[in-house]
Amino acid sequence: MQSVPDPIIVEILSYLPISEIIRAESICKKIKSCVEKHSYVLYSRVLSRFSQESISYSHWKNVIKQMNSPSKELQFLPYYTNGGTYYGSNTYYIHNLVLEGYYCYCTVYPTNILVKYALLGTDYDTDRIRARQYISSGVNEGNDRIYFEKEILRESQEFTSQASIYAVIKQIYARAPQGGYTCPIFHFMCFSSIEEDADLGIIDRFNGVSTIDKAKEISDQLGLEYEEVSANSIRQLVFNNCNLPMQPLCWAEMSEDYNQSALNLPLKSKKLARYFYGLLIDGRRTNNYDNNIDISLLLPKGSIIHF
């Protein structure tokens, strides 16, 4: 790629939608440099091919700036879990995953719990209030839960389509409960997608993967590119961007050290997303009676871009 002349790169990129150009810019330093140096030429060609005259050049530049802005908590709201809720209580429901404090999501089942999130806002305080309202509404089972999921998805789709809004995921933040819980989260993975109906098959391939070597083996089978990093003195995996609709973000192991109950894991490649997924692989059992998963926080950090 380093030897490819800039005009050829600009010509190739000009056939892509803006969202794909942003994704390519996040993968390759050469493409990023080319986009910055030839931004106006590229912008003009994209507009001529996609008839997006409503996007001004200053807005185009602002999108690039937003892409590289400092990370903050992104407003993804959990709307689905197949793990159940401990004792069927709203006290332990999935929206605790995005609430600071002593809240906790506690599952019924012990392994391979999938939690789905949807991008629902840009203001964290507003969404915390919304999350608390959903918790207090008590809709977490049966037909009520289905209605609840549809409502969040509808709100998310309305929100993201109004101004072509995307999240750029740059970090994953997770926290295990610090006391009073018997099965704190041990291993998990995170994924993202732009479309809500992205293929979940790639997530299923990582069910039960509780060692980094097994995670590498499955990743190699799927042709995924990854890097091994260290966080909390433990080996973790972060994934590069791929061409799949469902993007793997990381495979992670939580520390057994009480003083390292939080994990802040930077990603090597920025991910454009409207949906976020947490695969809770297993918990670390501390007694012989309970067998579920307890997790205080699991949320992405990054920035919001408006096309």
CSV table of C-alpha atoms in Angstrom, one decimal:
chain,number,residue,atom,x,y,z
A,1,MET,CA,0.0,0.0,0.0
A,2,GLN,CA,2.9,2.4,0.8
A,3,SER,CA,4.0,2.3,-2.8
A,4,VAL,CA,0.6,3.1,-4.3
A,5,PRO,CA,0.4,6.7,-5.6
A,6,ASP,CA,-2.0,9.0,-3.9
A,7,PRO,CA,-4.1,9.7,-7.1
A,8,ILE,CA,-4.8,6.0,-7.5
A,9,ILE,CA,-5.9,5.8,-3.8
A,10,VAL,CA,-8.1,8.8,-4.2
A,11,GLU,CA,-9.7,7.3,-7.4
A,12,ILE,CA,-10.4,4.0,-5.6
A,13,LEU,CA,-11.8,5.7,-2.5
A,14,SER,CA,-14.1,7.9,-4.5
A,15,TYR,CA,-16.2,4.9,-5.5
A,16,LEU,CA,-17.0,4.2,-1.8
A,17,PRO,CA,-19.8,5.7,0.3
A,18,ILE,CA,-18.5,8.2,2.9
A,19,SER,CA,-19.1,5.7,5.8
A,20,GLU,CA,-16.8,3.2,4.0
A,21,ILE,CA,-14.1,5.9,3.4
A,22,ILE,CA,-14.2,6.6,7.1
A,23,ARG,CA,-13.8,2.9,7.9
A,24,ALA,CA,-10.9,2.6,5.4
A,25,GLU,CA,-9.2,5.7,6.9
A,26,SER,CA,-9.3,4.1,10.3
A,27,ILE,CA,-7.6,0.9,9.1
A,28,CYS,CA,-4.6,2.2,7.2
A,29,LYS,CA,-2.2,5.1,7.9
A,30,LYS,CA,-1.5,5.6,4.2
A,31,ILE,CA,-5.2,6.0,3.5
A,32,LYS,CA,-5.6,8.3,6.4
A,33,SER,CA,-2.8,10.5,5.2
A,34,CYS,CA,-4.2,10.5,1.7
A,35,VAL,CA,-7.7,11.5,2.9
A,36,GLU,CA,-6.2,14.3,4.9
A,37,LYS,CA,-4.0,15.6,2.0
A,38,HIS,CA,-6.5,15.3,-0.8
A,39,SER,CA,-9.7,15.8,1.2
A,40,TYR,CA,-11.3,18.3,-1.1
A,41,VAL,CA,-10.7,16.3,-4.3
A,42,LEU,CA,-12.0,13.2,-2.7
A,43,TYR,CA,-15.0,15.0,-1.3
A,44,SER,CA,-15.9,16.5,-4.7
A,45,ARG,CA,-15.7,13.1,-6.4
A,46,VAL,CA,-17.8,11.4,-3.8
A,47,LEU,CA,-20.5,14.0,-4.0
A,48,SER,CA,-20.6,13.8,-7.8
A,49,ARG,CA,-21.0,10.0,-7.7
A,50,PHE,CA,-23.4,9.7,-4.8
A,51,SER,CA,-25.4,13.0,-5.3
A,52,GLN,CA,-24.9,14.0,-1.7
A,53,GLU,CA,-24.9,17.8,-2.3
A,54,SER,CA,-26.3,18.4,1.2
A,55,ILE,CA,-22.9,17.6,2.7
A,56,SER,CA,-20.8,20.7,2.7
A,57,TYR,CA,-17.0,20.5,2.5
A,58,SER,CA,-16.7,22.0,6.0
A,59,HIS,CA,-19.0,19.2,7.2
A,60,TRP,CA,-16.9,16.6,5.5
A,61,LYS,CA,-13.9,18.0,7.3
A,62,ASN,CA,-15.8,18.0,10.6
A,63,VAL,CA,-16.7,14.3,10.1
A,64,ILE,CA,-12.9,13.5,9.9
A,65,LYS,CA,-12.4,15.6,13.0
A,66,GLN,CA,-15.2,13.8,14.9
A,67,MET,CA,-13.7,10.5,13.9
A,68,ASN,CA,-10.4,11.3,15.7
A,69,SER,CA,-11.9,13.2,18.7
A,70,PRO,CA,-11.1,12.0,22.2
A,71,SER,CA,-13.1,9.0,23.4
A,72,LYS,CA,-16.1,9.2,25.7
A,73,GLU,CA,-18.8,6.8,26.8
A,74,LEU,CA,-21.1,6.0,23.9
A,75,GLN,CA,-24.9,5.9,24.4
A,76,PHE,CA,-25.7,2.3,23.5
A,77,LEU,CA,-28.6,0.9,25.4
A,78,PRO,CA,-29.0,-2.8,26.0
A,79,TYR,CA,-32.3,-4.2,24.7
A,80,TYR,CA,-31.9,-8.0,24.6
A,81,THR,CA,-30.4,-10.8,26.5
A,82,ASN,CA,-30.8,-14.6,26.3
A,83,GLY,CA,-29.3,-15.0,29.7
A,84,GLY,CA,-32.4,-14.3,31.8
A,85,THR,CA,-32.4,-12.2,34.9
A,86,TYR,CA,-31.5,-13.5,38.3
A,87,TYR,CA,-34.7,-14.1,40.4
A,88,GLY,CA,-36.6,-12.3,37.5
A,89,SER,CA,-35.8,-9.1,39.4
A,90,ASN,CA,-35.5,-5.6,37.8
A,91,THR,CA,-32.7,-5.0,40.3
A,92,TYR,CA,-30.4,-7.2,38.2
A,93,TYR,CA,-31.7,-6.3,34.7
A,94,ILE,CA,-29.4,-5.7,31.7
A,95,HIS,CA,-29.7,-1.9,31.7
A,96,ASN,CA,-27.4,-1.9,34.7
A,97,LEU,CA,-24.6,-2.6,32.2
A,98,VAL,CA,-24.5,1.1,31.3
A,99,LEU,CA,-25.2,2.6,34.7
A,100,GLU,CA,-22.4,3.9,37.0
A,101,GLY,CA,-22.7,2.9,40.6
A,102,TYR,CA,-23.3,-0.3,42.4
A,103,TYR,CA,-25.7,-1.8,39.9
A,104,CYS,CA,-25.1,-5.2,38.3
A,105,TYR,CA,-26.6,-7.4,35.6
A,106,CYS,CA,-27.0,-10.9,37.0
A,107,THR,CA,-27.9,-13.7,34.6
A,108,VAL,CA,-29.7,-17.0,35.3
A,109,TYR,CA,-27.6,-19.1,32.9
A,110,PRO,CA,-23.9,-19.7,33.4
A,111,THR,CA,-22.3,-19.4,29.9
A,112,ASN,CA,-22.5,-17.8,26.5
A,113,ILE,CA,-24.9,-15.0,27.3
A,114,LEU,CA,-25.5,-12.6,24.4
A,115,VAL,CA,-26.5,-9.0,25.2
A,116,LYS,CA,-27.5,-6.7,22.3
A,117,TYR,CA,-27.2,-2.9,22.5
A,118,ALA,CA,-28.6,-0.2,20.2
A,119,LEU,CA,-27.2,3.4,19.7
A,120,LEU,CA,-29.9,5.6,21.2
A,121,GLY,CA,-28.5,9.0,22.0
A,122,THR,CA,-25.5,11.4,22.4
A,123,ASP,CA,-26.2,12.7,25.9
A,124,TYR,CA,-25.3,10.3,28.6
A,125,ASP,CA,-27.4,11.8,31.4
A,126,THR,CA,-30.5,11.7,29.3
A,127,ASP,CA,-30.0,8.1,28.5
A,128,ARG,CA,-29.2,7.2,32.1
A,129,ILE,CA,-32.7,8.6,33.0
A,130,ARG,CA,-34.2,6.6,30.1
A,131,ALA,CA,-32.4,3.5,31.2
A,132,ARG,CA,-33.8,3.8,34.7
A,133,GLN,CA,-37.3,4.3,33.4
A,134,TYR,CA,-37.0,1.1,31.4
A,135,ILE,CA,-35.8,-0.8,34.4
A,136,SER,CA,-38.7,0.4,36.5
A,137,SER,CA,-41.2,-0.5,33.8
A,138,GLY,CA,-40.7,-4.1,34.6
A,139,VAL,CA,-40.8,-5.4,31.1
A,140,ASN,CA,-38.3,-8.2,30.9
A,141,GLU,CA,-40.1,-11.4,30.1
A,142,GLY,CA,-42.4,-12.9,27.5
A,143,ASN,CA,-44.5,-10.6,25.2
A,144,ASP,CA,-43.7,-7.5,27.2
A,145,ARG,CA,-40.0,-8.1,26.6
A,146,ILE,CA,-40.5,-8.5,22.9
A,147,TYR,CA,-42.5,-5.2,22.8
A,148,PHE,CA,-39.7,-3.6,24.9
A,149,GLU,CA,-37.0,-4.7,22.4
A,150,LYS,CA,-39.0,-3.4,19.4
A,151,GLU,CA,-39.5,-0.1,21.1
A,152,ILE,CA,-35.8,0.5,21.7
A,153,LEU,CA,-34.9,-0.7,18.1
A,154,ARG,CA,-37.5,1.7,16.7
A,155,GLU,CA,-36.2,4.6,18.7
A,156,SER,CA,-32.6,3.8,17.7
A,157,GLN,CA,-33.4,3.6,14.0
A,158,GLU,CA,-35.3,6.9,14.2
A,159,PHE,CA,-32.4,8.5,16.0
A,160,THR,CA,-29.6,7.3,13.8
A,161,SER,CA,-31.4,7.9,10.5
A,162,GLN,CA,-32.3,11.6,11.3
A,163,ALA,CA,-28.8,12.8,10.7
A,164,SER,CA,-27.0,9.6,9.5
A,165,ILE,CA,-25.4,9.1,12.9
A,166,TYR,CA,-22.8,6.5,13.7
A,167,ALA,CA,-20.7,5.7,16.7
A,168,VAL,CA,-16.9,5.2,16.3
A,169,ILE,CA,-15.9,2.6,18.8
A,170,LYS,CA,-12.3,3.0,20.1
A,171,GLN,CA,-12.3,1.4,23.5
A,172,ILE,CA,-14.1,-1.3,25.6
A,173,TYR,CA,-14.8,-0.7,29.2
A,174,ALA,CA,-15.8,-3.5,31.5
A,175,ARG,CA,-16.1,-3.9,35.3
A,176,ALA,CA,-16.8,-6.9,37.5
A,177,PRO,CA,-18.7,-6.4,40.7
A,178,GLN,CA,-16.4,-5.6,43.6
A,179,GLY,CA,-18.2,-7.4,46.4
A,180,GLY,CA,-21.3,-9.3,47.4
A,181,TYR,CA,-21.6,-11.3,44.1
A,182,THR,CA,-20.7,-14.9,43.7
A,183,CYS,CA,-20.0,-15.3,40.0
A,184,PRO,CA,-18.1,-12.2,38.6
A,185,ILE,CA,-17.5,-12.0,34.9
A,186,PHE,CA,-14.4,-13.9,33.8
A,187,HIS,CA,-14.2,-14.1,30.0
A,188,PHE,CA,-16.2,-12.1,27.4
A,189,MET,CA,-16.1,-10.8,23.8
A,190,CYS,CA,-17.4,-7.7,22.1
A,191,PHE,CA,-18.7,-7.2,18.6
A,192,SER,CA,-20.3,-4.4,16.6
A,193,SER,CA,-22.4,-3.9,13.4
A,194,ILE,CA,-24.0,-1.2,11.4
A,195,GLU,CA,-27.1,-3.2,10.6
A,196,GLU,CA,-29.3,-4.7,13.3
A,197,ASP,CA,-29.9,-7.9,11.4
A,198,ALA,CA,-26.2,-8.7,11.0
A,199,ASP,CA,-25.3,-12.4,10.9
A,200,LEU,CA,-24.8,-13.7,14.5
A,201,GLY,CA,-23.0,-16.8,13.3
A,202,ILE,CA,-19.6,-15.4,13.9
A,203,ILE,CA,-20.5,-14.7,17.6
A,204,ASP,CA,-21.7,-18.3,18.0
A,205,ARG,CA,-18.3,-19.6,16.8
A,206,PHE,CA,-16.8,-18.1,20.0
A,207,ASN,CA,-19.2,-19.7,22.5
A,208,GLY,CA,-17.3,-21.4,25.3
A,209,VAL,CA,-13.9,-19.9,24.2
A,210,SER,CA,-12.3,-19.3,27.6
A,211,THR,CA,-8.6,-19.3,26.7
A,212,ILE,CA,-6.7,-16.9,24.5
A,213,ASP,CA,-5.2,-19.8,22.6
A,214,LYS,CA,-8.6,-21.1,21.6
A,215,ALA,CA,-9.7,-17.6,20.7
A,216,LYS,CA,-6.7,-17.3,18.4
A,217,GLU,CA,-7.5,-20.8,16.8
A,218,ILE,CA,-11.1,-19.8,16.0
A,219,SER,CA,-10.0,-16.4,14.7
A,220,ASP,CA,-7.4,-18.1,12.4
A,221,GLN,CA,-10.1,-20.4,11.1
A,222,LEU,CA,-12.3,-17.4,10.3
A,223,GLY,CA,-9.5,-15.5,8.7
A,224,LEU,CA,-9.6,-12.7,11.3
A,225,GLU,CA,-6.6,-10.4,11.9
A,226,TYR,CA,-5.9,-9.7,15.6
A,227,GLU,CA,-3.2,-8.4,17.9
A,228,GLU,CA,-2.3,-9.7,21.4
A,229,VAL,CA,-2.1,-6.9,24.0
A,230,SER,CA,-1.6,-6.8,27.7
A,231,ALA,CA,-4.2,-5.2,30.0
A,232,ASN,CA,-4.3,-5.6,33.8
A,233,SER,CA,-1.2,-7.9,33.3
A,234,ILE,CA,-3.4,-10.4,31.3
A,235,ARG,CA,-3.1,-11.3,27.7
A,236,GLN,CA,-6.1,-10.0,25.6
A,237,LEU,CA,-7.0,-10.0,21.9
A,238,VAL,CA,-8.1,-7.0,19.9
A,239,PHE,CA,-9.2,-7.4,16.3
A,240,ASN,CA,-8.5,-5.4,13.2
A,241,ASN,CA,-11.3,-4.3,10.9
A,242,CYS,CA,-12.6,-7.0,8.6
A,243,ASN,CA,-15.1,-7.2,5.7
A,244,LEU,CA,-17.8,-9.1,7.7
A,245,PRO,CA,-21.0,-7.3,8.6
A,246,MET,CA,-20.4,-8.4,12.2
A,247,GLN,CA,-17.1,-7.0,13.4
A,248,PRO,CA,-15.3,-8.7,16.3
A,249,LEU,CA,-13.8,-6.1,18.7
A,250,CYS,CA,-12.0,-8.0,21.4
A,251,TRP,CA,-11.6,-11.2,23.5
A,252,ALA,CA,-10.9,-10.4,27.1
A,253,GLU,CA,-10.2,-12.0,30.4
A,254,MET,CA,-11.0,-10.2,33.7
A,255,SER,CA,-8.4,-10.2,36.5
A,256,GLU,CA,-9.1,-12.2,39.7
A,257,ASP,CA,-7.4,-9.4,41.6
A,258,TYR,CA,-10.0,-7.4,43.5
A,259,ASN,CA,-8.1,-4.2,42.9
A,260,GLN,CA,-8.2,-4.7,39.1
A,261,SER,CA,-11.9,-5.3,38.7
A,262,ALA,CA,-12.2,-2.7,35.9
A,263,LEU,CA,-10.8,-3.2,32.4
A,264,ASN,CA,-10.3,-0.4,29.9
A,265,LEU,CA,-9.1,-1.9,26.6
A,266,PRO,CA,-8.1,0.3,23.7
A,267,LEU,CA,-8.8,-1.1,20.2
A,268,LYS,CA,-6.3,-1.0,17.4
A,269,SER,CA,-8.9,-0.3,14.7
A,270,LYS,CA,-11.8,2.1,15.0
A,271,LYS,CA,-15.1,0.5,14.4
A,272,LEU,CA,-18.1,2.3,12.8
A,273,ALA,CA,-21.2,1.0,14.4
A,274,ARG,CA,-24.9,1.4,15.3
A,275,TYR,CA,-25.2,-1.9,17.3
A,276,PHE,CA,-22.9,-3.4,19.9
A,277,TYR,CA,-22.9,-6.9,21.3
A,278,GLY,CA,-21.5,-8.5,24.4
A,279,LEU,CA,-20.9,-12.2,24.6
A,280,LEU,CA,-20.5,-13.1,28.3
A,281,ILE,CA,-18.6,-16.4,28.0
A,282,ASP,CA,-18.4,-17.4,31.7
A,283,GLY,CA,-18.2,-16.2,35.3
A,284,ARG,CA,-15.7,-17.0,38.0
A,285,ARG,CA,-17.5,-19.1,40.6
A,286,THR,CA,-16.7,-18.3,44.2
A,287,ASN,CA,-18.9,-21.0,45.8
A,288,ASN,CA,-20.5,-24.3,45.1
A,289,TYR,CA,-24.1,-23.0,45.0
A,290,ASP,CA,-24.5,-20.2,42.5
A,291,ASN,CA,-23.6,-20.7,38.8
A,292,ASN,CA,-24.4,-17.7,36.7
A,293,ILE,CA,-22.6,-14.5,35.6
A,294,ASP,CA,-22.5,-11.1,37.4
A,295,ILE,CA,-21.2,-8.0,35.6
A,296,SER,CA,-21.4,-4.4,36.6
A,297,LEU,CA,-20.5,-2.6,33.4
A,298,LEU,CA,-19.9,-3.4,29.8
A,299,LEU,CA,-19.9,-0.5,27.3
A,300,PRO,CA,-18.0,0.9,24.4
A,301,LYS,CA,-16.2,4.3,24.3
A,302,GLY,CA,-15.4,6.4,21.3
A,303,SER,CA,-17.0,9.3,19.4
A,304,ILE,CA,-20.2,10.1,17.5
A,305,ILE,CA,-20.1,11.2,13.8
A,306,HIS,CA,-22.9,12.9,11.9
A,307,PHE,CA,-23.0,12.6,8.1
